[in-house]
Amino acid sequence: MRKNIVAGNWKMNKNLQEGLDLVKDLQTALFSKKVKCDVVVCTPFIHLGAVNGMIDKTKVKLGAQNCADKVSGAYTGEISAEMVASTGAKYVILGHSERRAYYGETNDMLKEKVQLALANNLTPIFCIGEVLGEREAGQQNTVVKKQIEEGLFALSAEDFGKIVLAYEPVWAIGTGKTATSDQAQEMHAFIRQTVAAKYGQAVADATSILYGGSCNAANAKELFANPDVDGGLIGGASLKVDTFMPIVEAF
Ligand code: PEP
């Protein structure tokens, strides 16, 4: 009913040639396996056009890691949703905690980005998640609910149906400290309930909710076995075929 997805977030890693080599090797590995999920690679902007030209889209889908909150114009250094779409990319990560923390992205800005992404037929992978202090204070549900409400709940049910969510507890990103399988399931179920309360159970049941945060070959199977965990957004482990493929194969 809903898609299982494993998406790699390369962040600011790999020059163009290294990126092309990685995709080539990943695709070769995918051709020799029967994979039970969609595989997405979210590359730096400058790789998108070239990667799009080399992928077999039945095996690998392409995404960006961000897009601008403006349509076009005098915004030096920015990349619009339309530009991303023109490369052939189909996904865009929005609201990653690193964008929120280091580049001041607010829920209001993200709301604009989501609308522009959808207007350009991109599927947003919308990231939500609490920082350590918020988890320790037991505020994780309140924080995540607010991010969803402010970033996404202006959407119609039809448009919400095009969103992929990624729960990424910030304390687990790049730290080697994964949420336990129970913590992940508990939050994913809460997220699904939150969506159901706004848009109805059918929309909630059709929404893919990925887990992100130090997901790796050793923990992916247990995490993905949870009923409300529909895949992963993978940072560090997506940079090598040897560490990414076992996560893809965890389904
Ligand atoms: C991420 O940045 O989305 C992420 C989950 O990173 P890592 O897998 O390295 O924790």
Coordinates of N, CA and C and ligand atoms in Angstrom, one line a residue:
M1 N 0.8 -1.2 0.0 CA 0.0 0.0 0.0 C 0.9 1.3 0.0
R2 N 1.8 1.3 0.9 CA 2.8 2.4 0.9 C 4.2 1.8 0.5
K3 N 5.0 2.7 -0.1 CA 6.3 2.3 -0.6 C 7.3 2.2 0.5
N4 N 8.1 1.1 0.4 CA 9.3 1.1 1.2 C 10.4 1.8 0.4
I5 N 11.2 2.6 1.1 CA 12.2 3.4 0.4 C 13.5 3.4 1.2
V6 N 14.6 3.2 0.6 CA 15.9 3.5 1.2 C 16.6 4.6 0.4
A7 N 16.8 5.7 1.0 CA 17.3 6.9 0.4 C 18.7 7.2 1.0
G8 N 19.7 7.4 0.1 CA 21.0 7.9 0.6 C 21.1 9.4 0.5
N9 N 21.6 10.0 1.6 CA 21.9 11.4 1.6 C 23.4 11.6 1.6
W10 N 23.9 11.9 0.5 CA 25.4 12.0 0.4 C 25.9 13.3 1.2
K11 N 25.1 14.2 1.5 CA 25.5 15.5 2.1 C 26.6 16.1 1.2
M12 N 27.6 16.8 1.8 CA 28.6 17.5 1.0 C 29.8 16.6 0.9
N13 N 29.6 15.4 0.2 CA 30.6 14.4 0.0 C 30.6 14.0 -1.5
K14 N 31.8 13.6 -1.9 CA 32.0 13.1 -3.3 C 32.1 14.2 -4.3
N15 N 33.3 14.3 -5.0 CA 33.3 15.2 -6.2 C 32.6 14.5 -7.3
L16 N 32.5 15.2 -8.4 CA 31.6 14.7 -9.5 C 32.0 13.3 -9.9
Q17 N 33.3 13.1 -10.2 CA 33.8 11.8 -10.7 C 33.5 10.7 -9.6
E18 N 33.8 11.0 -8.4 CA 33.6 10.0 -7.3 C 32.1 9.7 -7.2
G19 N 31.3 10.7 -7.4 CA 29.8 10.4 -7.3 C 29.3 9.5 -8.4
L20 N 29.9 9.8 -9.7 CA 29.5 8.9 -10.8 C 29.9 7.5 -10.6
D21 N 31.1 7.4 -10.1 CA 31.7 6.0 -9.8 C 30.8 5.3 -8.8
L22 N 30.4 6.0 -7.7 CA 29.6 5.4 -6.7 C 28.2 4.9 -7.3
V23 N 27.6 5.7 -8.1 CA 26.3 5.4 -8.7 C 26.5 4.2 -9.6
K24 N 27.5 4.2 -10.4 CA 27.8 3.1 -11.3 C 27.9 1.8 -10.6
D25 N 28.7 1.8 -9.5 CA 28.9 0.6 -8.7 C 27.6 0.2 -8.0
L26 N 26.9 1.1 -7.5 CA 25.6 0.8 -6.8 C 24.6 0.2 -7.8
Q27 N 24.6 0.7 -9.0 CA 23.7 0.2 -10.0 C 24.0 -1.3 -10.4
T28 N 25.3 -1.5 -10.5 CA 25.8 -2.8 -10.8 C 25.4 -3.8 -9.7
A29 N 25.5 -3.4 -8.5 CA 25.1 -4.2 -7.3 C 23.6 -4.5 -7.3
L30 N 22.9 -3.4 -7.7 CA 21.4 -3.6 -7.7 C 20.9 -4.5 -8.8
F31 N 21.6 -4.5 -9.9 CA 21.2 -5.4 -11.0 C 21.4 -6.9 -10.6
S32 N 22.3 -7.2 -9.7 CA 22.5 -8.6 -9.4 C 21.6 -9.0 -8.2
K33 N 20.8 -8.1 -7.7 CA 19.9 -8.5 -6.5 C 18.5 -8.3 -6.8
K34 N 17.6 -9.0 -6.1 CA 16.2 -8.7 -6.2 C 15.9 -7.8 -5.0
V35 N 15.6 -6.6 -5.2 CA 15.5 -5.6 -4.2 C 14.0 -5.3 -3.9
K36 N 13.6 -5.2 -2.6 CA 12.2 -5.0 -2.3 C 11.8 -3.6 -1.8
C37 N 12.6 -2.7 -2.2 CA 12.3 -1.3 -1.9 C 12.8 -0.4 -3.0
D38 N 12.3 0.9 -3.0 CA 12.8 1.9 -3.9 C 14.1 2.4 -3.4
V39 N 15.1 2.6 -4.3 CA 16.4 3.1 -3.9 C 16.6 4.5 -4.5
V40 N 16.8 5.4 -3.6 CA 17.0 6.8 -4.0 C 18.4 7.3 -3.6
V41 N 19.1 8.0 -4.5 CA 20.3 8.7 -4.1 C 20.1 10.2 -4.2
C42 N 20.4 10.9 -3.1 CA 20.3 12.3 -3.0 C 21.7 12.9 -3.1
T43 N 22.0 13.4 -4.2 CA 23.4 13.8 -4.5 C 23.5 15.3 -4.3
P44 N 24.8 15.9 -4.3 CA 24.9 17.3 -4.4 C 24.3 17.8 -5.7
F45 N 23.9 19.1 -5.7 CA 23.2 19.6 -6.9 C 24.0 19.4 -8.2
I46 N 25.3 19.7 -8.1 CA 26.1 19.7 -9.3 C 26.2 18.3 -10.0
H47 N 25.9 17.2 -9.2 CA 25.9 15.9 -9.8 C 24.6 15.5 -10.5
L48 N 23.6 16.2 -10.2 CA 22.2 15.7 -10.6 C 22.1 15.4 -12.1
G49 N 22.5 16.3 -12.9 CA 22.3 16.1 -14.4 C 23.1 14.9 -14.9
A50 N 24.3 14.8 -14.5 CA 25.2 13.7 -15.0 C 24.7 12.4 -14.4
V51 N 24.3 12.4 -13.1 CA 23.8 11.1 -12.6 C 22.5 10.7 -13.2
N52 N 21.6 11.7 -13.5 CA 20.4 11.3 -14.2 C 20.6 10.7 -15.5
G53 N 21.7 11.1 -16.2 CA 22.0 10.6 -17.5 C 22.5 9.1 -17.5
M54 N 22.9 8.7 -16.3 CA 23.5 7.3 -16.3 C 22.7 6.3 -15.5
I55 N 21.6 6.7 -14.9 CA 20.8 5.7 -14.1 C 19.8 5.0 -14.9
D56 N 19.6 3.8 -14.5 CA 18.4 3.1 -15.0 C 17.3 3.4 -13.9
K57 N 16.3 4.1 -14.3 CA 15.3 4.6 -13.4 C 14.5 3.6 -12.7
T58 N 14.5 2.4 -13.3 CA 13.8 1.3 -12.6 C 14.6 0.8 -11.4
K59 N 15.9 1.1 -11.4 CA 16.8 0.6 -10.3 C 17.1 1.7 -9.3
V60 N 17.4 2.9 -9.8 CA 17.8 4.0 -8.9 C 17.0 5.3 -9.2
K61 N 16.5 5.9 -8.2 CA 15.8 7.2 -8.3 C 16.7 8.3 -7.8
L62 N 16.6 9.5 -8.4 CA 17.5 10.5 -8.1 C 16.8 11.6 -7.3
G63 N 17.5 12.2 -6.3 CA 17.0 13.3 -5.5 C 18.1 14.3 -5.2
A64 N 17.6 15.6 -4.9 CA 18.5 16.6 -4.4 C 18.4 16.7 -2.9
Q65 N 19.2 17.5 -2.3 CA 19.2 17.6 -0.8 C 18.5 18.8 -0.3
N66 N 18.1 19.7 -1.2 CA 17.5 21.0 -0.8 C 17.0 21.6 -2.0
C67 N 16.1 22.7 -1.9 CA 15.9 23.6 -3.0 C 15.5 24.9 -2.3
A68 N 15.4 26.0 -3.2 CA 15.2 27.3 -2.6 C 13.7 27.5 -2.2
D69 N 13.5 28.5 -1.4 CA 12.1 28.8 -1.0 C 11.5 29.9 -1.9
K70 N 12.2 30.2 -3.0 CA 11.7 31.3 -3.9 C 11.7 30.6 -5.3
V71 N 10.8 31.2 -6.2 CA 10.6 30.6 -7.5 C 11.9 30.8 -8.4
S72 N 12.3 32.1 -8.5 CA 13.5 32.4 -9.3 C 13.9 33.8 -9.0
G73 N 15.0 34.3 -9.6 CA 15.4 35.7 -9.5 C 16.7 35.9 -8.8
A74 N 16.9 37.1 -8.2 CA 18.2 37.5 -7.7 C 18.4 36.9 -6.3
Y75 N 18.7 35.6 -6.3 CA 19.0 34.9 -5.0 C 20.3 34.1 -5.3
T76 N 21.4 34.9 -5.3 CA 22.7 34.3 -5.7 C 23.1 33.0 -4.9
G77 N 23.4 32.0 -5.7 CA 23.9 30.8 -5.1 C 22.7 29.8 -4.8
E78 N 21.5 30.2 -5.0 CA 20.4 29.3 -4.7 C 20.0 28.5 -5.9
I79 N 19.4 27.4 -5.7 CA 18.9 26.4 -6.7 C 17.4 26.2 -6.5
S80 N 16.7 26.5 -7.5 CA 15.2 26.4 -7.4 C 14.7 25.0 -7.6
A81 N 13.5 24.8 -7.1 CA 12.8 23.5 -7.3 C 12.7 23.2 -8.8
E82 N 12.4 24.2 -9.6 CA 12.3 24.0 -11.1 C 13.6 23.5 -11.7
M83 N 14.7 24.2 -11.2 CA 16.0 23.7 -11.7 C 16.3 22.3 -11.3
V84 N 16.0 21.9 -10.1 CA 16.2 20.5 -9.7 C 15.4 19.6 -10.6
A85 N 14.2 19.9 -10.8 CA 13.3 19.1 -11.6 C 13.8 19.0 -13.0
S86 N 14.4 20.1 -13.5 CA 14.9 20.1 -14.9 C 16.1 19.1 -15.1
T87 N 16.7 18.7 -14.0 CA 17.9 17.7 -14.2 C 17.3 16.3 -14.3
G88 N 16.1 16.1 -14.0 CA 15.5 14.7 -14.1 C 15.3 14.2 -12.7
A89 N 15.8 14.9 -11.6 CA 15.6 14.4 -10.3 C 14.1 14.3 -9.9
K90 N 13.7 13.4 -9.1 CA 12.3 13.2 -8.7 C 12.1 13.5 -7.2
Y91 N 13.1 13.5 -6.5 CA 12.9 13.7 -5.0 C 13.7 14.9 -4.5
V92 N 13.3 15.4 -3.4 CA 14.2 16.5 -2.8 C 14.0 16.4 -1.3
I93 N 15.2 16.3 -0.6 CA 15.1 16.3 0.9 C 14.9 17.7 1.3
L94 N 13.9 17.9 2.2 CA 13.6 19.2 2.7 C 13.6 19.2 4.3
G95 N 14.2 20.2 4.9 CA 14.1 20.3 6.3 C 15.1 19.4 7.1
H96 N 16.1 19.0 6.4 CA 17.1 18.2 7.1 C 17.6 19.0 8.3
S97 N 17.9 18.3 9.4 CA 18.3 19.0 10.6 C 19.5 19.8 10.4
E98 N 20.4 19.4 9.5 CA 21.6 20.2 9.3 C 21.2 21.5 8.6
R99 N 20.2 21.5 7.7 CA 19.8 22.8 7.1 C 19.1 23.6 8.2
R100 N 18.3 23.0 9.0 CA 17.6 23.8 10.1 C 18.6 24.4 11.0
A101 N 19.7 23.6 11.4 CA 20.6 24.1 12.5 C 21.6 25.0 11.9
Y102 N 22.2 24.7 10.7 CA 23.4 25.5 10.3 C 22.9 26.6 9.3
Y103 N 21.8 26.5 8.7 CA 21.4 27.5 7.7 C 20.1 28.2 8.0
G104 N 19.7 28.0 9.3 CA 18.5 28.8 9.8 C 17.2 28.5 9.1
E105 N 17.0 27.3 8.6 CA 15.7 27.0 7.9 C 14.6 26.9 9.0
T106 N 13.6 27.6 8.8 CA 12.4 27.6 9.7 C 11.3 26.8 9.1
N107 N 10.3 26.5 9.9 CA 9.1 25.8 9.4 C 8.4 26.6 8.3
D108 N 8.4 27.9 8.5 CA 7.8 28.8 7.5 C 8.5 28.7 6.1
M109 N 9.8 28.8 6.2 CA 10.6 28.6 4.9 C 10.3 27.3 4.3
L110 N 10.3 26.3 5.1 CA 10.1 24.9 4.6 C 8.7 24.7 4.0
K111 N 7.7 25.4 4.5 CA 6.4 25.4 4.0 C 6.4 25.8 2.5
E112 N 7.2 26.9 2.3 CA 7.3 27.4 0.9 C 8.1 26.4 0.0
K113 N 9.1 25.9 0.5 CA 9.9 24.9 -0.2 C 9.1 23.7 -0.7
V114 N 8.3 23.2 0.3 CA 7.4 22.1 0.0 C 6.5 22.4 -1.1
Q115 N 5.9 23.6 -1.1 CA 4.9 23.9 -2.1 C 5.6 24.0 -3.5
L116 N 6.8 24.6 -3.5 CA 7.5 24.8 -4.8 C 8.0 23.4 -5.3
A117 N 8.4 22.5 -4.4 CA 8.8 21.2 -4.8 C 7.6 20.5 -5.5
L118 N 6.5 20.5 -4.8 CA 5.3 19.8 -5.3 C 4.8 20.4 -6.6
A119 N 4.9 21.8 -6.7 CA 4.5 22.4 -8.0 C 5.4 22.0 -9.2
N120 N 6.6 21.5 -8.8 CA 7.5 21.1 -9.9 C 7.6 19.5 -9.9
N121 N 6.6 18.9 -9.4 CA 6.5 17.4 -9.4 C 7.6 16.7 -8.8
L122 N 8.2 17.3 -7.8 CA 9.2 16.6 -7.0 C 8.6 16.1 -5.7
T123 N 9.1 14.9 -5.3 CA 8.6 14.3 -4.0 C 9.4 14.8 -2.9
P124 N 8.9 15.6 -2.0 CA 9.7 16.0 -0.8 C 9.9 14.9 0.1
I125 N 11.1 14.7 0.6 CA 11.4 13.8 1.7 C 11.6 14.8 2.9
F126 N 10.5 14.9 3.7 CA 10.4 16.0 4.7 C 11.0 15.5 6.0
C127 N 12.0 16.1 6.5 CA 12.7 15.6 7.7 C 12.2 16.3 9.0
I128 N 12.0 15.5 10.0 CA 11.5 16.0 11.3 C 12.3 15.3 12.4
G129 N 12.4 15.9 13.5 CA 13.1 15.2 14.6 C 13.6 16.1 15.7
E130 N 13.7 15.6 16.9 CA 14.0 16.4 18.0 C 15.5 16.3 18.3
V131 N 16.0 17.3 19.0 CA 17.4 17.3 19.5 C 17.4 16.6 20.9
L132 N 18.7 16.3 21.3 CA 18.8 15.5 22.5 C 18.1 16.1 23.7
G133 N 18.3 17.4 23.9 CA 17.7 18.0 25.1 C 16.2 17.9 25.1
E134 N 15.6 17.9 23.9 CA 14.1 17.8 23.8 C 13.7 16.4 24.1
R135 N 14.5 15.4 23.7 CA 14.2 14.0 24.0 C 14.3 13.8 25.5
E136 N 15.4 14.3 26.1 CA 15.6 14.1 27.5 C 14.5 14.8 28.4
A137 N 14.0 15.8 27.8 CA 12.9 16.5 28.5 C 11.5 15.9 28.2
G138 N 11.5 14.8 27.4 CA 10.2 14.2 27.1 C 9.4 15.0 26.1
Q139 N 10.0 15.9 25.3 CA 9.2 16.8 24.5 C 9.2 16.3 23.0
Q140 N 9.7 15.1 22.7 CA 9.9 14.8 21.3 C 8.6 14.8 20.5
N141 N 7.5 14.3 21.1 CA 6.3 14.3 20.3 C 5.8 15.7 20.0
T142 N 5.9 16.6 21.0 CA 5.4 18.0 20.8 C 6.2 18.6 19.7
V143 N 7.6 18.4 19.7 CA 8.5 19.0 18.8 C 8.2 18.5 17.3
V144 N 8.0 17.2 17.2 CA 7.8 16.6 15.9 C 6.4 17.0 15.4
K145 N 5.5 17.1 16.2 CA 4.1 17.4 15.8 C 4.1 18.9 15.3
K146 N 4.8 19.8 16.0 CA 4.9 21.2 15.5 C 5.6 21.3 14.2
Q147 N 6.6 20.5 14.0 CA 7.3 20.6 12.7 C 6.4 20.1 11.5
I148 N 5.6 19.1 11.8 CA 4.7 18.6 10.8 C 3.6 19.6 10.5
E149 N 3.0 20.1 11.6 CA 1.9 21.0 11.5 C 2.3 22.3 10.7
E150 N 3.4 22.9 11.2 CA 3.8 24.2 10.6 C 4.4 24.0 9.2
G151 N 5.1 22.9 8.9 CA 5.7 22.7 7.6 C 4.8 22.2 6.6
L152 N 3.8 21.3 7.0 CA 3.0 20.5 6.0 C 1.5 20.7 6.1
F153 N 1.0 21.1 7.2 CA -0.5 20.9 7.3 C -1.3 22.0 6.6
A154 N -0.6 22.9 5.9 CA -1.3 23.8 5.0 C -1.7 23.1 3.7
L155 N -1.1 21.9 3.5 CA -1.3 21.2 2.2 C -2.7 20.6 2.2
S156 N -3.2 20.4 1.0 CA -4.5 19.7 0.8 C -4.1 18.2 1.0
A157 N -5.2 17.4 1.3 CA -5.0 16.0 1.5 C -4.3 15.3 0.2
E158 N -4.7 15.8 -0.9 CA -4.1 15.3 -2.2 C -2.6 15.6 -2.2
D159 N -2.2 16.8 -1.9 CA -0.8 17.1 -1.9 C -0.1 16.4 -0.8
F160 N -0.7 16.3 0.4 CA 0.0 15.6 1.5 C 0.3 14.2 1.1
G161 N -0.5 13.6 0.3 CA -0.4 12.3 -0.2 C 0.9 12.1 -1.0
K162 N 1.5 13.2 -1.4 CA 2.7 13.1 -2.3 C 4.0 13.2 -1.4
I163 N 3.9 13.4 -0.1 CA 5.0 13.6 0.8 C 5.5 12.3 1.3
V164 N 6.9 12.2 1.4 CA 7.5 11.2 2.2 C 8.1 11.9 3.5
L165 N 7.9 11.2 4.6 CA 8.4 11.8 5.9 C 9.6 11.0 6.3
A166 N 10.5 11.7 6.9 CA 11.7 11.0 7.5 C 11.9 11.5 8.9
Y167 N 11.7 10.6 9.8 CA 11.9 10.9 11.3 C 13.4 10.7 11.5
E168 N 14.1 11.8 11.9 CA 15.5 11.7 12.2 C 15.8 12.3 13.5
P169 N 15.9 11.6 14.6 CA 16.2 12.2 15.8 C 17.6 12.8 15.7
V170 N 17.7 14.1 16.0 CA 19.0 14.8 15.6 C 20.2 14.2 16.4
W171 N 19.9 13.7 17.6 CA 20.9 13.1 18.4 C 21.5 11.8 17.9
A172 N 20.8 11.2 16.9 CA 21.2 10.0 16.3 C 22.0 10.2 14.9
I173 N 21.9 11.4 14.4 CA 22.5 11.6 13.1 C 24.0 11.8 13.1
G174 N 24.7 10.8 12.5 CA 26.1 10.9 12.4 C 26.8 10.6 13.7
T175 N 26.1 10.2 14.7 CA 26.7 10.0 16.0 C 27.0 8.5 16.3
G176 N 26.5 7.6 15.5 CA 26.7 6.2 15.8 C 25.7 5.7 16.9
K177 N 24.9 6.7 17.4 CA 23.9 6.4 18.4 C 22.5 6.3 17.8
T178 N 22.1 5.0 17.5 CA 20.8 4.9 16.8 C 19.6 4.9 17.8
A179 N 18.5 5.4 17.4 CA 17.3 5.2 18.2 C 17.0 3.7 18.3
T180 N 16.5 3.2 19.5 CA 16.2 1.8 19.5 C 15.0 1.5 18.6
S181 N 14.9 0.3 18.3 CA 13.8 -0.1 17.4 C 12.5 0.3 18.0
D182 N 12.3 0.2 19.4 CA 11.1 0.6 20.0 C 10.9 2.1 20.0
Q183 N 12.0 2.8 20.2 CA 11.8 4.3 20.1 C 11.4 4.7 18.7
A184 N 12.0 4.1 17.7 CA 11.6 4.4 16.3 C 10.1 4.1 16.1
Q185 N 9.7 2.9 16.4 CA 8.4 2.5 16.2 C 7.4 3.4 16.9
E186 N 7.7 3.7 18.2 CA 6.8 4.6 18.9 C 6.6 5.9 18.3
M187 N 7.7 6.5 17.8 CA 7.6 7.8 17.2 C 6.9 7.7 15.8
H188 N 7.2 6.7 15.0 CA 6.6 6.6 13.7 C 5.1 6.4 13.9
A189 N 4.7 5.6 14.9 CA 3.2 5.4 15.1 C 2.6 6.7 15.5
F190 N 3.3 7.5 16.3 CA 2.8 8.8 16.7 C 2.6 9.7 15.5
I191 N 3.6 9.7 14.6 CA 3.6 10.5 13.4 C 2.4 10.1 12.5
R192 N 2.2 8.8 12.4 CA 1.1 8.3 11.6 C -0.3 8.8 12.2
Q193 N -0.4 8.7 13.5 CA -1.6 9.1 14.2 C -1.9 10.6 13.9
T194 N -0.8 11.4 14.0 CA -0.9 12.8 13.8 C -1.4 13.1 12.4
V195 N -0.9 12.4 11.4 CA -1.3 12.6 10.0 C -2.8 12.1 9.9
A196 N -3.1 11.0 10.5 CA -4.5 10.5 10.4 C -5.5 11.5 11.0
A197 N -5.1 12.1 12.1 CA -6.0 13.1 12.8 C -6.3 14.2 11.9
K198 N -5.4 14.6 11.0 CA -5.6 15.7 10.1 C -6.2 15.3 8.8
Y199 N -5.7 14.3 8.2 CA -6.0 13.9 6.8 C -6.8 12.6 6.7
G200 N -7.0 11.9 7.8 CA -7.7 10.6 7.7 C -6.8 9.5 7.7
Q201 N -7.3 8.3 8.0 CA -6.5 7.1 8.2 C -5.9 6.6 6.8
A202 N -6.7 6.8 5.7 CA -6.3 6.3 4.4 C -5.0 7.0 4.0
V203 N -5.0 8.4 4.2 CA -3.8 9.1 3.8 C -2.6 8.7 4.7
A204 N -2.9 8.6 6.0 CA -1.8 8.2 6.9 C -1.2 6.9 6.6
D205 N -2.1 5.9 6.2 CA -1.7 4.6 5.9 C -0.9 4.5 4.6
A206 N -1.1 5.5 3.7 CA -0.4 5.5 2.4 C 0.9 6.3 2.5
T207 N 1.2 6.9 3.7 CA 2.4 7.8 3.8 C 3.6 7.0 4.2
S208 N 4.7 7.0 3.4 CA 5.9 6.4 3.8 C 6.6 7.2 4.8
I209 N 7.0 6.6 5.9 CA 7.8 7.3 7.0 C 9.1 6.6 7.2
L210 N 10.2 7.3 6.8 CA 11.5 6.7 6.9 C 12.2 7.0 8.2
Y211 N 13.0 6.1 8.6 CA 13.9 6.4 9.8 C 15.3 6.9 9.4
G212 N 15.8 7.9 10.0 CA 17.2 8.2 9.8 C 18.0 8.5 11.0
G213 N 19.2 8.1 11.1 CA 20.1 8.4 12.2 C 20.9 7.2 12.5
S214 N 22.1 7.2 12.0 CA 23.1 6.1 12.2 C 22.5 4.7 11.9
C215 N 21.7 4.7 10.8 CA 21.1 3.4 10.4 C 22.3 2.7 9.6
N216 N 22.4 1.4 9.9 CA 23.5 0.7 9.2 C 23.2 -0.8 9.0
A217 N 24.1 -1.5 8.5 CA 23.9 -2.9 8.1 C 23.4 -3.7 9.4
A218 N 23.9 -3.4 10.5 CA 23.7 -4.1 11.7 C 22.3 -3.9 12.3
N219 N 21.7 -2.7 12.1 CA 20.5 -2.4 12.8 C 19.3 -2.2 11.8
A220 N 19.6 -2.2 10.5 CA 18.5 -1.8 9.5 C 17.4 -2.9 9.6
K221 N 17.7 -4.1 9.7 CA 16.7 -5.2 9.6 C 15.7 -5.0 10.7
E222 N 16.2 -4.8 11.9 CA 15.3 -4.7 13.1 C 14.5 -3.4 13.0
L223 N 15.1 -2.3 12.6 CA 14.3 -1.1 12.4 C 13.2 -1.2 11.4
F224 N 13.6 -1.8 10.2 CA 12.6 -1.8 9.1 C 11.5 -2.9 9.4
A225 N 11.7 -3.8 10.4 CA 10.7 -4.8 10.7 C 9.5 -4.2 11.4
N226 N 9.7 -3.0 11.9 CA 8.6 -2.3 12.6 C 7.4 -2.0 11.7
P227 N 6.2 -2.1 12.1 CA 5.1 -1.9 11.2 C 5.0 -0.5 10.7
D228 N 5.5 0.5 11.4 CA 5.4 1.9 10.9 C 6.7 2.5 10.4
V229 N 7.7 1.7 10.2 CA 9.0 2.1 9.7 C 9.0 1.6 8.2
D230 N 9.0 2.6 7.3 CA 8.9 2.2 5.9 C 10.2 2.4 5.1
G231 N 11.3 2.4 5.8 CA 12.6 2.5 5.2 C 13.5 3.4 5.9
G232 N 14.5 3.9 5.2 CA 15.5 4.7 5.9 C 16.1 5.8 5.0
L233 N 16.5 6.9 5.7 CA 17.3 8.0 5.1 C 18.7 7.8 5.7
I234 N 19.6 7.5 4.8 CA 20.9 7.0 5.2 C 22.0 8.1 4.9
G235 N 22.7 8.5 5.9 CA 23.8 9.4 5.6 C 25.1 8.7 5.3
G236 N 25.9 8.6 6.4 CA 27.3 8.0 6.3 C 27.4 6.7 5.5
A237 N 26.4 5.8 5.8 CA 26.5 4.5 5.2 C 26.1 4.5 3.7
S238 N 25.6 5.6 3.2 CA 25.2 5.6 1.8 C 26.4 6.0 0.9
L239 N 27.6 6.2 1.5 CA 28.7 6.7 0.7 C 29.6 5.6 0.2
K240 N 29.2 4.3 0.5 CA 30.0 3.2 0.0 C 28.9 2.1 -0.4
V241 N 29.1 1.5 -1.5 CA 28.2 0.4 -1.9 C 28.2 -0.7 -0.8
D242 N 29.3 -1.0 -0.3 CA 29.4 -2.1 0.7 C 28.6 -1.8 2.0
T243 N 28.5 -0.6 2.3 CA 27.7 -0.3 3.6 C 26.2 0.1 3.2
F244 N 26.0 0.5 2.0 CA 24.6 0.9 1.6 C 23.8 -0.3 1.2
M245 N 24.4 -1.2 0.4 CA 23.6 -2.3 -0.1 C 23.0 -3.2 1.0
P246 N 23.7 -3.5 2.1 CA 23.1 -4.3 3.1 C 21.8 -3.7 3.7
I247 N 21.8 -2.3 3.7 CA 20.6 -1.6 4.3 C 19.5 -1.8 3.2
V248 N 19.8 -1.6 2.0 CA 18.8 -1.8 0.9 C 18.2 -3.3 1.0
E249 N 19.1 -4.2 1.3 CA 18.7 -5.6 1.3 C 18.0 -6.0 2.6
A250 N 18.0 -5.1 3.6 CA 17.3 -5.4 4.8 C 15.8 -5.6 4.7
F251 N 15.2 -5.1 3.6 CA 13.8 -5.4 3.3 C 13.7 -6.8 2.6
Ligands
PEP1 C1 21.2 11.9 7.7 O1 22.0 12.8 7.6 O2 20.1 12.0 7.1 C2 21.6 10.7 8.4 C3 20.7 9.9 8.8 O3 22.9 10.6 8.6 P1 23.6 9.3 9.3 O4 23.0 8.1 8.6 O5 25.1 9.5 9.0 O6 23.4 9.3 10.7

